[in-house]
Amino acid sequence: MTTIDLAHHLREQVLEPIKQSLVGKDEIVELLGVALVAGENLFLLGPPGTAKSALVLELAARLRGRSFDYLLTRFTEPSELFGPFDLRRLRDGDLVTNTEGMLPEADVVFLDELMNANSAILNSLLLALNERVFRRGRQTEPLPMLFAVGASNQLPADDALAALFDRFLIRVLCENVPDDHLDAVLDAGWRRDRAEPADASLSVDDVRALNARVPHVDLNAVRPALIELITRLRSLGIPISDRRAVRLQRLIAASAVLCSREQAELSDLWVLQHIWDAPPQREILAAQIDAIQEQFNADEPTAQHQHPMAQSQKAPSAELLQRQLDTLQELPTSDSVEDELTLLAARVEWVEDETAREHLRSGIESLRERWRNASE
């Protein structure tokens, strides 16, 4: 199959069936598709029971490859992830790990409760996630890993875990489905219990063929917009290192590949809403991406060539905006903090619920009044 056929097959035979099986998770499923094609890791943040593991395991079941999943604890040892030492080889004086069925042999990796990772496994895990290399003693092996998904109900609490979190370029909120979709959730869940196991419909070689197309996507049309976006985000206090900036191009290119295009479009910037360090930043990212797209004002492609998530203009979450406002209230005033508040105020005007919108407006004005009084 051509890469266009493979992209269509990935969408129709892998991503769409998962959406039907797990209601209300369309955006997460699309982001899993982008991460898979880009070869970049994805982090799911959410409380227990929100289908984080079900999403990843459903995807793995539809790929003809090997998967590895593990629930991390504070006491997880390297052998639980990478395999025990081979006792037969040890008798001969060789320190070799038996990796059969373990993470080093997996094409898709899922690490639940990622933020429980301890110092014993951290260095090996960092190397595996970033360099796709397994190193233990004198043993060094390349990993076949297509991508890894980590999940947790909390963000990193120290620098060591922050380094681990940094290995996951895409960050996604995975929350309970809204109450007005609960009937569909219950129905889909009841049907899943009776359904036959999913057929593996896409091979690992097919995915690697899509991976190979990513570096060949023409980014010329979006690179000026990307540079402007990164510059703005840095000025707002959202750290984007040069290394991370280079990797963001893979996400944009993967969005184009999934849409069967050889050229990236401005609409492919949608995925960059999900590179936050903390959930409230998503609203800032969304506002900046909207502003950048309006500023560059390129001719938009026809709807059938855009990524579906670029076409779904969702109103901002009042709850997320309130969290962002609460965060700003704890910070000392500065130019960057005031810029964040201005962006937040612009997003508030898109909140659909009038009561929530008025409440947020009042909170913003109260904060501005407090800042004015403090400066006098």
Coordinates of C-alpha atoms in Angstrom, one line a residue:
M1 CA 0.0 0.0 0.0
T2 CA 1.0 3.6 -0.6
T3 CA 1.4 5.9 2.4
I4 CA -1.9 7.5 1.4
D5 CA -3.5 4.1 1.6
L6 CA -1.8 3.4 4.9
A7 CA -2.9 6.7 6.4
H8 CA -6.5 6.0 5.3
H9 CA -6.3 2.5 6.7
L10 CA -5.0 3.7 10.1
R11 CA -7.9 6.1 10.4
E12 CA -10.7 3.8 9.2
Q13 CA -9.6 0.5 10.6
V14 CA -7.8 1.5 13.8
L15 CA -8.7 5.0 15.1
E16 CA -12.4 5.1 14.1
P17 CA -13.3 1.8 15.7
I18 CA -11.7 2.9 18.9
K19 CA -13.8 6.0 18.9
Q20 CA -16.9 3.9 18.5
S21 CA -15.8 1.6 21.4
L22 CA -14.8 4.4 23.8
V23 CA -17.3 7.3 23.7
G24 CA -16.1 10.8 24.3
K25 CA -12.5 10.1 23.7
D26 CA -12.2 11.3 20.0
E27 CA -9.5 13.9 20.7
I28 CA -7.4 11.5 22.7
V29 CA -7.7 8.8 20.0
E30 CA -6.6 11.3 17.3
L31 CA -3.7 12.4 19.4
L32 CA -2.7 8.7 19.8
G33 CA -2.7 8.5 16.1
V34 CA -0.5 11.6 15.7
A35 CA 1.9 10.2 18.3
L36 CA 2.1 6.8 16.6
V37 CA 2.9 8.3 13.2
A38 CA 5.3 10.9 14.6
G39 CA 7.1 8.3 16.8
E40 CA 6.7 10.6 19.8
N41 CA 5.6 9.7 23.3
L42 CA 2.2 10.7 24.8
F43 CA 1.2 11.4 28.4
L44 CA -2.3 11.0 29.8
L45 CA -3.3 12.9 32.9
G46 CA -6.5 12.0 34.6
P47 CA -8.2 10.3 37.6
P48 CA -8.6 6.6 37.8
G49 CA -11.5 5.0 35.8
T50 CA -11.3 7.4 32.8
A51 CA -10.3 4.7 30.3
K52 CA -6.6 5.7 30.1
S53 CA -5.3 2.1 29.9
A54 CA -8.3 1.0 27.8
L55 CA -7.4 3.5 25.1
V56 CA -3.8 2.3 24.8
L57 CA -4.6 -1.4 25.0
E58 CA -7.3 -1.0 22.4
L59 CA -4.8 0.6 20.1
A60 CA -2.2 -2.0 20.7
A61 CA -4.7 -4.8 20.0
R62 CA -5.3 -3.3 16.6
L63 CA -1.6 -3.4 15.6
R64 CA 0.1 -6.6 14.6
G65 CA 3.0 -6.1 16.9
R66 CA 4.2 -6.7 20.5
S67 CA 3.0 -4.6 23.4
F68 CA 4.1 -4.2 27.0
D69 CA 2.2 -2.6 29.8
Y70 CA 3.1 -2.2 33.5
L71 CA 1.7 -0.5 36.6
L72 CA 4.6 1.3 38.2
T73 CA 5.0 1.6 42.0
R74 CA 7.6 3.3 44.1
F75 CA 9.3 -0.1 44.5
T76 CA 9.4 -1.2 40.8
E77 CA 12.7 -2.8 40.0
P78 CA 14.5 -2.7 36.6
S79 CA 14.0 -6.5 36.1
E80 CA 10.2 -5.9 36.2
L81 CA 10.4 -3.7 33.1
F82 CA 13.5 -4.8 31.3
G83 CA 13.8 -8.5 32.3
P84 CA 15.9 -10.5 34.7
F85 CA 19.6 -11.4 34.2
D86 CA 20.0 -14.6 32.1
L87 CA 21.2 -17.1 34.8
R88 CA 22.6 -19.4 32.1
R89 CA 24.8 -16.7 30.7
L90 CA 25.7 -15.5 34.2
R91 CA 27.3 -18.8 35.0
D92 CA 29.7 -18.1 32.1
G93 CA 30.5 -14.7 33.5
D94 CA 28.2 -12.8 31.0
L95 CA 25.9 -10.1 32.5
V96 CA 23.1 -10.3 29.9
T97 CA 19.4 -9.5 30.4
N98 CA 16.7 -11.9 29.3
T99 CA 14.4 -9.4 27.6
E100 CA 11.8 -11.9 26.2
G101 CA 8.3 -10.5 26.6
M102 CA 9.6 -7.3 28.3
L103 CA 9.8 -3.6 27.4
P104 CA 13.0 -3.9 25.3
E105 CA 11.1 -6.2 22.8
A106 CA 7.8 -4.2 22.6
D107 CA 6.6 -2.1 19.7
V108 CA 4.0 -0.2 21.9
V109 CA 4.7 0.5 25.6
F110 CA 2.2 1.6 28.2
L111 CA 3.4 2.7 31.7
D112 CA 0.6 3.3 34.1
E113 CA 1.1 5.5 37.2
L114 CA 4.3 6.9 35.5
M115 CA 4.9 9.4 38.3
N116 CA 5.7 6.5 40.7
A117 CA 8.9 5.9 38.8
N118 CA 11.9 5.6 41.2
S119 CA 15.6 6.3 40.9
A120 CA 16.4 2.6 40.3
I121 CA 14.6 2.5 36.9
L122 CA 14.8 6.2 36.0
N123 CA 18.0 6.3 34.1
S124 CA 17.3 3.2 32.0
L125 CA 13.7 4.5 31.4
L126 CA 14.9 8.0 30.3
L127 CA 17.3 6.4 27.8
A128 CA 14.7 4.0 26.4
L129 CA 12.1 6.8 26.0
N130 CA 14.4 9.4 24.4
E131 CA 17.0 7.5 22.5
R132 CA 15.1 4.2 21.9
V133 CA 18.1 2.4 23.4
F134 CA 18.3 -0.2 26.2
R135 CA 21.6 -0.2 28.2
R136 CA 22.4 -2.4 31.1
G137 CA 26.0 -3.0 32.1
R138 CA 27.9 -3.6 28.9
Q139 CA 24.7 -4.6 27.1
T140 CA 23.4 -2.0 24.7
E141 CA 20.6 -2.7 22.2
P142 CA 18.4 -0.5 20.0
L143 CA 14.7 -0.8 20.8
P144 CA 11.9 -1.5 18.3
M145 CA 9.5 0.8 20.3
L146 CA 7.2 2.8 18.0
F147 CA 6.1 5.0 20.9
A148 CA 5.3 4.9 24.6
V149 CA 2.3 6.2 26.5
G150 CA 2.5 7.1 30.1
A151 CA -0.4 7.8 32.4
S152 CA -0.9 9.3 35.9
N153 CA -3.3 11.2 38.0
Q154 CA -0.7 13.7 39.0
L155 CA 2.1 15.9 37.5
P156 CA 5.8 15.5 38.4
A157 CA 6.6 16.5 41.9
D158 CA 10.5 16.8 41.6
D159 CA 13.2 17.5 39.1
A160 CA 13.9 13.8 38.4
L161 CA 10.3 13.1 37.5
A162 CA 10.2 16.4 35.5
A163 CA 12.9 15.0 33.3
L164 CA 10.8 11.9 32.8
F165 CA 7.7 14.0 32.0
D166 CA 9.8 15.9 29.4
R167 CA 10.2 12.7 27.4
F168 CA 6.5 12.9 26.6
L169 CA 6.0 15.6 23.9
I170 CA 2.2 15.3 23.8
R171 CA 0.2 15.8 27.0
V172 CA -3.5 15.1 27.1
L173 CA -6.2 15.4 29.8
C174 CA -8.3 12.3 30.2
E175 CA -11.4 13.1 32.3
N176 CA -14.8 11.6 32.9
V177 CA -17.2 12.0 30.0
P178 CA -19.8 14.8 30.6
D179 CA -23.1 13.7 32.2
D180 CA -25.1 14.4 29.0
H181 CA -23.1 11.7 27.3
L182 CA -23.4 9.1 30.1
D183 CA -26.1 7.1 28.4
A184 CA -23.8 6.6 25.3
V185 CA -20.9 5.7 27.6
L186 CA -23.0 3.0 29.4
D187 CA -24.3 1.5 26.2
A188 CA -20.8 1.4 24.6
G189 CA -19.3 -0.1 27.7
W190 CA -22.0 -2.8 27.9
R191 CA -21.4 -3.7 24.2
R192 CA -17.6 -3.8 24.8
D193 CA -18.1 -6.5 27.4
R194 CA -19.7 -8.7 24.8
A195 CA -17.6 -7.8 21.8
E196 CA -15.0 -10.2 20.2
P197 CA -11.4 -9.2 20.6
A198 CA -10.3 -6.6 18.1
D199 CA -8.6 -7.8 15.0
A200 CA -5.1 -6.6 14.4
S201 CA -5.5 -4.7 11.1
L202 CA -2.2 -2.7 10.8
S203 CA 1.3 -4.1 10.9
V204 CA 4.3 -2.6 12.6
D205 CA 5.9 -2.3 9.2
D206 CA 3.0 -0.3 8.0
V207 CA 3.4 2.1 10.9
R208 CA 7.1 2.4 10.2
A209 CA 6.3 3.3 6.6
L210 CA 4.2 6.1 7.9
N211 CA 7.0 7.1 10.3
A212 CA 9.4 7.3 7.3
R213 CA 7.2 9.8 5.5
V214 CA 7.2 12.3 8.4
P215 CA 10.7 13.8 7.7
H216 CA 9.7 14.3 4.0
V217 CA 6.7 16.5 4.7
D218 CA 7.2 20.1 3.3
L219 CA 7.0 22.4 6.3
N220 CA 7.7 25.7 4.4
A221 CA 4.2 27.0 4.6
V222 CA 4.0 26.7 8.4
R223 CA 7.6 27.3 9.6
P224 CA 7.2 31.2 9.9
A225 CA 4.0 30.6 11.9
L226 CA 5.7 28.0 14.1
I227 CA 8.7 30.4 14.8
E228 CA 6.3 33.2 15.8
L229 CA 4.3 30.8 18.0
I230 CA 7.4 29.6 19.8
T231 CA 8.6 33.1 20.3
R232 CA 5.3 34.2 21.8
L233 CA 5.1 31.1 24.1
R234 CA 8.6 31.8 25.4
S235 CA 7.7 35.4 26.2
L236 CA 4.7 34.1 28.1
G237 CA 6.9 31.9 30.3
I238 CA 6.1 28.6 28.6
P239 CA 9.6 27.0 28.2
I240 CA 10.2 25.7 24.7
S241 CA 13.8 24.5 24.3
D242 CA 15.5 24.4 20.9
R243 CA 15.4 20.6 21.1
R244 CA 11.7 20.5 21.8
A245 CA 11.0 23.1 19.1
V246 CA 12.7 20.8 16.5
R247 CA 10.6 17.8 17.7
L248 CA 7.3 19.8 17.5
Q249 CA 7.8 19.8 13.7
R250 CA 7.3 16.0 13.8
L251 CA 3.8 16.5 15.3
I252 CA 2.8 19.0 12.6
A253 CA 4.2 16.7 9.9
A254 CA 2.4 13.7 11.4
S255 CA -0.9 15.6 11.3
A256 CA -0.3 16.2 7.6
V257 CA 0.6 12.5 6.9
L258 CA -2.7 11.4 8.6
C259 CA -4.5 13.7 6.3
S260 CA -2.7 12.2 3.3
R261 CA -0.8 15.4 2.5
E262 CA 2.8 16.0 1.5
Q263 CA 2.7 19.6 2.7
A264 CA 1.9 20.9 6.2
E265 CA -0.9 23.5 6.5
L266 CA -1.6 26.1 9.2
S267 CA -4.5 23.9 10.4
D268 CA -1.9 21.3 11.5
L269 CA -0.9 23.6 14.3
W270 CA -3.9 22.3 16.2
V271 CA -1.8 19.5 17.8
L272 CA 0.4 22.1 19.6
Q273 CA -2.4 22.8 22.0
H274 CA -1.2 19.6 23.7
I275 CA 2.4 20.5 24.6
W276 CA 1.5 22.1 28.0
D277 CA 3.4 21.6 31.2
A278 CA 0.3 22.2 33.3
P279 CA -3.4 21.9 32.1
P280 CA -4.2 25.7 32.4
Q281 CA -1.6 26.4 29.8
R282 CA -3.8 24.7 27.2
E283 CA -6.0 27.7 27.0
I284 CA -3.0 30.0 26.5
L285 CA -1.8 27.7 23.7
A286 CA -5.2 27.5 22.0
A287 CA -5.5 31.3 22.1
Q288 CA -2.0 31.8 20.7
I289 CA -2.6 29.3 17.9
D290 CA -5.8 31.0 16.9
A291 CA -4.0 34.4 16.9
I292 CA -1.2 33.0 14.8
Q293 CA -3.5 31.4 12.3
E294 CA -5.4 34.7 11.9
Q295 CA -2.2 36.7 11.7
F296 CA -0.7 34.6 8.9
N297 CA -4.1 34.4 7.2
A298 CA -3.1 31.7 4.7
D299 CA -5.7 30.3 2.4
E300 CA -7.2 27.4 4.3
P301 CA -7.4 24.0 2.6
T302 CA -10.7 22.5 1.9
A303 CA -12.3 20.7 4.9
Q304 CA -11.6 17.2 3.6
H305 CA -7.9 17.9 3.7
Q306 CA -7.8 19.3 7.2
H307 CA -7.2 17.1 10.3
P308 CA -10.7 16.5 11.9
M309 CA -9.5 18.1 15.2
A310 CA -8.6 21.3 13.4
Q311 CA -12.2 21.6 12.2
S312 CA -13.8 21.0 15.6
Q313 CA -13.8 24.5 17.2
K314 CA -14.8 23.7 20.8
A315 CA -15.6 26.4 23.2
P316 CA -13.1 26.7 26.0
S317 CA -13.8 25.0 29.3
A318 CA -15.0 27.3 32.0
E319 CA -13.5 25.0 34.6
L320 CA -10.0 25.1 33.0
L321 CA -10.2 28.9 32.7
Q322 CA -11.1 29.1 36.4
R323 CA -8.1 26.9 37.3
Q324 CA -5.8 29.2 35.2
L325 CA -7.3 32.3 36.9
D326 CA -6.7 30.7 40.4
T327 CA -3.1 30.1 39.4
L328 CA -2.6 33.7 38.3
Q329 CA -4.0 34.9 41.6
E330 CA -1.2 33.2 43.4
L331 CA 1.5 34.8 41.3
P332 CA 3.2 38.3 41.8
T333 CA 2.3 40.7 39.0
S334 CA 4.7 41.0 36.1
D335 CA 4.4 41.8 32.4
S336 CA 4.2 38.1 31.4
V337 CA 1.6 37.4 34.1
E338 CA -0.5 40.4 32.9
D339 CA -0.2 39.1 29.3
E340 CA -1.5 35.7 30.4
L341 CA -4.5 37.4 32.1
T342 CA -5.2 39.3 28.9
L343 CA -5.2 36.1 26.9
L344 CA -7.4 34.5 29.5
A345 CA -9.9 37.4 29.3
A346 CA -10.1 36.9 25.5
R347 CA -10.8 33.2 25.9
V348 CA -13.5 33.9 28.5
E349 CA -15.6 35.6 25.9
W350 CA -16.0 32.3 24.1
V351 CA -17.4 30.4 27.1
E352 CA -20.9 29.2 26.1
D353 CA -22.5 29.3 29.6
E354 CA -23.5 32.9 30.4
T355 CA -23.3 32.5 34.2
A356 CA -19.9 30.9 34.0
R357 CA -18.7 33.7 31.6
E358 CA -19.9 36.4 34.0
H359 CA -18.3 34.7 37.0
L360 CA -14.9 34.6 35.2
R361 CA -15.2 38.2 34.0
S362 CA -15.8 39.3 37.6
G363 CA -12.8 37.3 38.9
I364 CA -10.6 38.8 36.2
E365 CA -11.7 42.3 37.0
S366 CA -11.1 41.7 40.8
L367 CA -7.6 40.5 40.1
R368 CA -6.8 43.5 37.9
E369 CA -8.2 45.8 40.6
R370 CA -6.0 44.1 43.2
W371 CA -3.0 44.6 41.0
R372 CA -3.9 48.3 40.5
N373 CA -4.2 48.9 44.2
A374 CA -0.9 47.2 44.9
S375 CA 1.0 49.4 42.4
E376 CA -0.3 52.6 43.9

